[in-house]
C-alpha positions as a printed Julia matrix, in Angstrom:
379×3 Matrix{Float64}:
 130.04   97.51   54.8
 129.32   96.57   51.35
 128.11   93.07   50.49
 129.32   91.58   47.38
 128.53   88.3    45.78
 130.79   86.26   43.88
 128.81   84.3    41.34
 131.61   82.01   40.79
 131.36   80.82   44.38
 129.31   77.63   44.56
 127.95   78.41   47.96
 126.68   81.68   46.76
 125.04   80.07   43.83
 123.34   77.5    46.06
 122.11   80.17   48.43
 120.7    82.2    45.56
 118.96   79.12   44.16
 117.43   78.23   47.56
 116.02   81.74   47.95
 114.5    81.64   44.53
 112.92   78.28   45.31
 111.53   79.54   48.57
 110.07   82.57   46.82
 108.44   80.33   44.28
 106.95   78.11   46.94
 105.5    81.14   48.74
 104.1    82.43   45.52
 102.48   79.04   44.79
 100.98   78.89   48.29
  99.6    82.38   47.9
  98.05   81.51   44.59
  96.59   78.26   46.07
  95.0    80.15   48.95
  93.43   82.6    46.58
  92.16   79.74   44.43
  90.77   77.9    47.5
  88.95   81.04   48.61
  87.45   81.48   45.18
  86.52   77.74   45.05
  84.81   77.96   48.45
  82.85   80.95   47.27
  81.94   79.1    44.04
  80.92   75.78   45.71
  78.6    77.37   48.3
  75.58   77.42   45.87
  76.52   73.91   44.76
  76.43   72.69   48.36
  73.03   74.28   48.82
  71.81   72.64   45.63
  73.22   69.33   46.83
  71.38   69.78   50.14
  68.13   70.45   48.28
  68.85   67.45   46.07
  69.32   65.27   49.15
  65.92   66.38   50.49
  64.29   65.62   47.14
  66.0    62.24   47.13
  64.67   61.5    50.6
  61.18   62.62   49.51
  61.48   60.43   46.43
  62.59   57.53   48.59
  59.53   57.94   50.81
  57.3    58.09   47.72
  59.03   55.03   46.4
  58.27   53.19   49.64
  54.63   54.23   49.43
  54.57   53.23   45.76
  56.03   49.86   46.67
  53.25   49.32   49.24
  50.63   50.31   46.69
  52.17   48.02   44.13
  52.02   45.17   46.66
  48.3    45.84   47.23
  47.7    46.08   43.49
  49.61   42.84   43.0
  47.56   41.12   45.68
  44.31   42.46   44.22
  45.46   41.44   40.74
  46.37   37.97   42.03
  42.93   37.62   43.68
  41.21   38.85   40.51
  43.35   36.55   38.43
  42.37   33.65   40.7
  38.68   34.54   40.36
  39.04   34.9    36.61
  40.89   31.59   36.45
  38.18   29.89   38.51
  35.45   31.4    36.35
  37.32   30.41   33.22
  37.8    26.87   34.5
  34.11   26.63   35.41
  33.08   28.04   32.05
  35.53   25.75   30.31
  34.07   22.79   32.19
  30.55   23.83   31.15
  31.69   24.29   27.58
  33.41   20.9    27.63
  30.28   19.29   29.05
  28.06   20.99   26.47
  30.53   20.12   23.74
  30.64   16.52   24.95
  26.83   16.3    24.89
  26.75   17.97   21.49
  29.45   15.64   20.18
  27.57   12.66   21.62
  24.36   13.79   19.93
  26.25   14.5    16.73
  27.86   11.08   16.95
  24.45    9.45   17.36
  23.0    11.44   14.48
  26.06   10.66   12.41
  25.69    6.98   13.27
  22.04    7.03   12.25
  22.89    8.94    9.09
  25.62    6.46    8.27
  23.25    3.58    8.91
  20.62    5.18    6.67
  23.29    5.93    4.1
  24.44    2.32    4.24
  20.86    1.15    3.74
  20.46    3.51    0.82
  23.74    2.39   -0.64
  22.59   -1.2    -0.27
  19.34   -0.27   -2.03
  21.34    1.51   -4.72
  23.57   -1.54   -5.13
  20.5    -3.71   -5.42
  18.97   -1.3    -7.93
  22.26   -1.23   -9.82
  22.23   -5.01   -9.92
  18.65   -4.94  -11.19
  19.6    -2.31  -13.77
  22.51   -4.41  -14.95
  20.22   -7.42  -15.16
  17.62   -5.36  -16.97
  20.3    -4.09  -19.35
  21.21   -7.67  -20.11
  17.54   -8.5   -20.63
  17.16   -5.49  -22.93
  20.18   -6.58  -24.92
  18.74  -10.08  -25.12
  15.41   -8.6   -26.22
  17.21   -6.53  -28.83
  18.94   -9.66  -30.08
  15.6   -11.42  -30.24
  13.92   -8.57  -32.09
  16.77   -8.27  -34.58
  16.14  -11.81  -35.79
  12.95  -12.34  -37.8
  12.28  -15.89  -36.6
  13.12  -15.03  -33.0
  10.93  -11.91  -33.27
   8.03  -14.04  -34.44
   8.55  -16.4   -31.5
   8.64  -13.41  -29.13
   5.34  -12.1   -30.54
   3.78  -15.54  -30.22
   4.9   -15.83  -26.59
   3.45  -12.42  -25.72
   0.22  -13.23  -27.58
  -0.03  -16.58  -25.79
   0.36  -14.86  -22.42
  -2.4   -12.35  -23.2
  -4.8   -14.93  -24.65
  -4.29  -17.4   -21.78
  -5.15  -14.68  -19.27
  -8.25  -13.42  -21.11
  -9.96  -16.62  -22.36
 -10.73  -20.08  -20.97
  -8.42  -22.9   -22.19
 -11.02  -24.48  -24.5
 -11.71  -21.2   -26.31
  -8.47  -20.99  -28.32
  -5.74  -23.03  -30.02
  -2.16  -22.08  -30.91
  -0.57  -22.94  -34.25
  -3.9   -24.18  -35.58
  -3.8   -25.5   -39.16
  -6.5   -24.27  -41.54
  -7.96  -26.04  -44.54
  -5.64  -24.15  -46.93
  -2.61  -25.52  -45.11
  -1.76  -22.23  -43.43
  -0.98  -22.31  -39.74
  -2.37  -19.45  -37.64
  -0.42  -18.32  -34.6
  -3.67  -18.38  -32.61
  -7.25  -19.35  -33.5
 -10.11  -18.14  -31.29
 -13.1   -20.54  -31.33
 -16.03  -18.14  -31.55
 -19.55  -19.4   -32.33
 -21.2   -18.68  -35.68
 -21.52  -15.88  -36.34
 -18.85  -14.62  -36.59
 -16.94  -17.92  -36.41
 -13.29  -18.68  -35.56
 -10.93  -15.7   -35.75
  -7.23  -16.09  -36.59
  -4.51  -13.92  -35.01
  -1.11  -13.36  -36.61
   1.74  -12.32  -34.26
   4.4   -11.29  -36.79
   5.23   -7.63  -37.58
   7.7    -5.76  -39.86
  10.14   -4.29  -37.33
  13.08   -3.62  -39.68
  11.24   -0.91  -41.63
  10.04    0.69  -38.39
  13.58    0.8   -36.99
  14.8     2.37  -40.24
  12.04    4.99  -39.91
  13.06    5.82  -36.34
  16.74    5.98  -37.28
  16.23    8.28  -40.29
  18.12   11.57  -39.82
  17.55   13.6   -42.97
  14.23   14.48  -44.55
  15.0    12.3   -47.56
  15.8     9.32  -45.36
  12.55    9.83  -43.46
  10.54    9.92  -46.68
  12.18    6.75  -47.99
  11.84    4.95  -44.65
   8.16    5.94  -44.41
   7.54    4.59  -47.9
   9.28    1.32  -47.01
   7.36    1.02  -43.73
   4.03    1.66  -45.45
   4.8    -0.94  -48.09
   5.89   -3.56  -45.53
   2.78   -3.15  -43.38
   0.47   -3.14  -46.42
   2.07   -6.35  -47.71
   1.68   -7.97  -44.31
  -1.98   -6.95  -44.09
  -2.62   -8.39  -47.54
  -0.87  -11.66  -46.63
  -2.99  -12.05  -43.48
  -6.19  -11.42  -45.41
  -5.26  -14.05  -48.0
  -4.04  -16.7   -45.55
  -6.37  -16.53  -42.55
  -9.75  -15.39  -43.91
 -11.51  -18.42  -45.4
 -15.16  -18.36  -46.36
 -17.43  -20.67  -44.32
 -14.47  -21.73  -42.17
 -13.24  -18.67  -40.32
 -14.76  -15.36  -39.41
 -14.95  -12.64  -42.01
 -11.88  -10.96  -40.55
  -8.55  -11.56  -38.78
  -6.34   -9.85  -36.22
  -2.82   -8.55  -36.83
  -1.08   -8.51  -33.41
   1.75   -5.99  -32.86
   3.64   -6.7   -29.64
   4.9    -3.1   -29.69
   2.78   -0.15  -28.6
   5.22    2.19  -30.38
   4.59    0.6   -33.79
   0.83    0.67  -33.14
   0.95    4.36  -32.18
   3.11    5.2   -35.21
   0.66    3.5   -37.55
  -2.41    5.28  -36.18
  -0.63    8.63  -35.88
   1.13    8.9   -39.25
  -0.09    6.02  -41.44
  -3.84    6.25  -41.34
  -4.11    5.04  -44.92
  -2.5     1.71  -43.9
  -4.97    1.35  -41.02
  -7.87    2.11  -43.37
  -6.51   -0.46  -45.82
  -6.57   -3.0   -43.01
 -10.22   -2.12  -42.3
 -11.01   -2.56  -45.99
  -9.37   -6.0   -46.02
 -11.02   -6.84  -42.64
  -7.65   -7.17  -40.91
  -7.84   -5.46  -37.52
  -4.48   -4.19  -36.2
  -4.21   -4.58  -32.42
  -1.55   -3.84  -29.8
  -1.18   -5.66  -26.45
  -3.61   -3.22  -24.83
  -6.25   -3.25  -27.55
  -5.82   -7.01  -27.97
  -6.72   -7.54  -24.32
  -9.83   -5.38  -24.77
 -10.8    -7.31  -27.9
 -10.32  -10.64  -26.15
 -12.48   -9.48  -23.23
 -15.22   -8.72  -25.75
 -14.75  -12.19  -27.25
 -15.01  -13.69  -23.77
 -18.36  -11.95  -23.3
 -19.52  -13.39  -26.67
 -18.41  -16.88  -25.63
 -20.17  -16.54  -22.31
 -23.38  -15.42  -23.98
 -23.21  -18.27  -26.5
 -22.64  -20.84  -23.79
 -25.52  -19.43  -21.78
 -27.77  -19.8   -24.82
 -26.57  -23.38  -25.27
 -27.3   -24.14  -21.66
 -30.6   -22.26  -21.55
 -32.62  -25.5   -21.22
 -30.41  -26.8   -18.45
 -30.65  -23.46  -16.75
 -34.47  -23.49  -16.92
 -34.51  -27.04  -15.54
 -32.2   -26.09  -12.72
 -34.34  -23.04  -12.02
 -37.46  -25.25  -11.8
 -35.71  -27.57   -9.36
 -34.48  -24.57   -7.43
 -38.06  -23.24   -7.21
 -39.28  -26.59   -5.86
 -36.48  -26.6    -3.31
 -37.43  -23.08   -2.25
 -41.1   -24.11   -1.84
 -40.09  -27.07    0.34
 -37.86  -24.81    2.32
 -40.76  -22.41    2.91
 -43.0   -25.29    4.11
 -40.34  -26.58    6.45
 -39.68  -23.13    7.83
 -43.44  -22.76    8.48
 -43.51  -26.1    10.31
 -40.49  -25.1    12.32
 -42.18  -21.8    13.16
 -45.24  -23.69   14.42
 -43.01  -25.86   16.56
 -41.37  -22.8    17.97
 -44.78  -21.24   18.74
 -45.93  -24.4    20.57
 -42.66  -24.48   22.49
 -43.13  -20.82   23.44
 -46.6   -21.54   24.79
 -45.29  -24.5    26.79
 -42.56  -22.32   28.25
 -45.14  -19.7    29.29
 -47.21  -22.39   31.08
 -44.07  -23.69   32.8
 -43.28  -20.16   33.98
 -46.82  -19.75   35.41
 -46.6   -23.09   37.27
 -43.15  -22.23   38.64
 -44.44  -18.84   39.85
 -47.35  -20.44   41.7
 -45.13  -23.1    43.24
 -42.77  -20.46   44.44
 -45.59  -18.5    46.09
 -46.88  -21.56   47.92
 -43.38  -22.43   49.13
 -43.0   -18.93   50.55
 -46.29  -19.26   52.48
 -45.26  -22.61   53.9
 -41.95  -21.17   55.05
 -43.65  -18.3    56.96
 -46.64  -20.4    58.13
 -49.18  -18.07   56.53
 -52.4   -19.87   55.72
 -55.47  -17.97   54.54
 -57.94  -20.82   55.19
 -57.73  -24.31   56.71
 -56.8   -27.11   54.38
 -60.22  -28.69   54.23
 -59.67  -30.27   50.9
 -56.72  -30.66   48.59
 -56.7   -28.12   45.77
 -56.96  -29.19   42.16
 -53.84  -29.28   40.07
 -53.05  -25.89   38.62
 -53.23  -25.61   34.93
């Protein structure tokens, strides 16, 4: 019997489609089985590797546990060490704070002392500054005085008066003494003849000296020196004419310069002016040399007064000799009295010694011989 299929029949078409689907499903299952077998064969080494990996992981976990225990011990040791370090640091910090406190206290004390000393020095500096300011005012006043001729003369007279009053007794000099020619000397020293009274002039040419010191160029110096020489020479000549009077004053006079600088300048660079003064018997003196000259004059006055009082001195010496002789006689008499008193004291000591011996014998009832007769009084 022959089978035939009619493709136009729907049933036949459905049956053919179902067979084809079944065949496809079988084919897919076959292919899946083959793929599963190949996958199992391929994953066997992977499973072994995973098993080894699991063992390594377990080993790592055990090591991690041991590491955790070690870390705990290290942490504890580190905490203990940190505590010890902290304690040591706190102790050291306390020591440092204590030392720093002591050092700061000492520094504070030293600073306080230094500040106190500094304050004292500042006070001294302020006082010195005040004195300097006062001295500056005095210097300015002195400059004003010296810039005026009349005031300068008064200043020289005041300085001369101070020196003379310190060197000589009050009755040995006179200020502003009038001479027979009508001239008035700044000071007149009453010396005996010879040499006689000596006049002292206290004025000096300061303007020419200041011009000499202020000269800058060589020409100015030459001109100022010429002016200074002329001024001093004129002043020396005026003193010689006014204050040297025959048979009234000494054969000379003193020109007083109240400035050591002017005196030094004259003797250093103007020797001809000084020699001119010697020739005119006008002696130029400064405050220092004036004091020395006045001391010499005081010795002359003392010698003259001793000569004047020579008779009185001899009379007083004679009386003093008589007094000394009487004193010697009275001392001799007193010495004799003392010698007699010494002898009396020796006799009193002998009598007291004998009386003491007899009293001792009476107290102990020791008698050498019977008291037949009373003994004579001991001498």
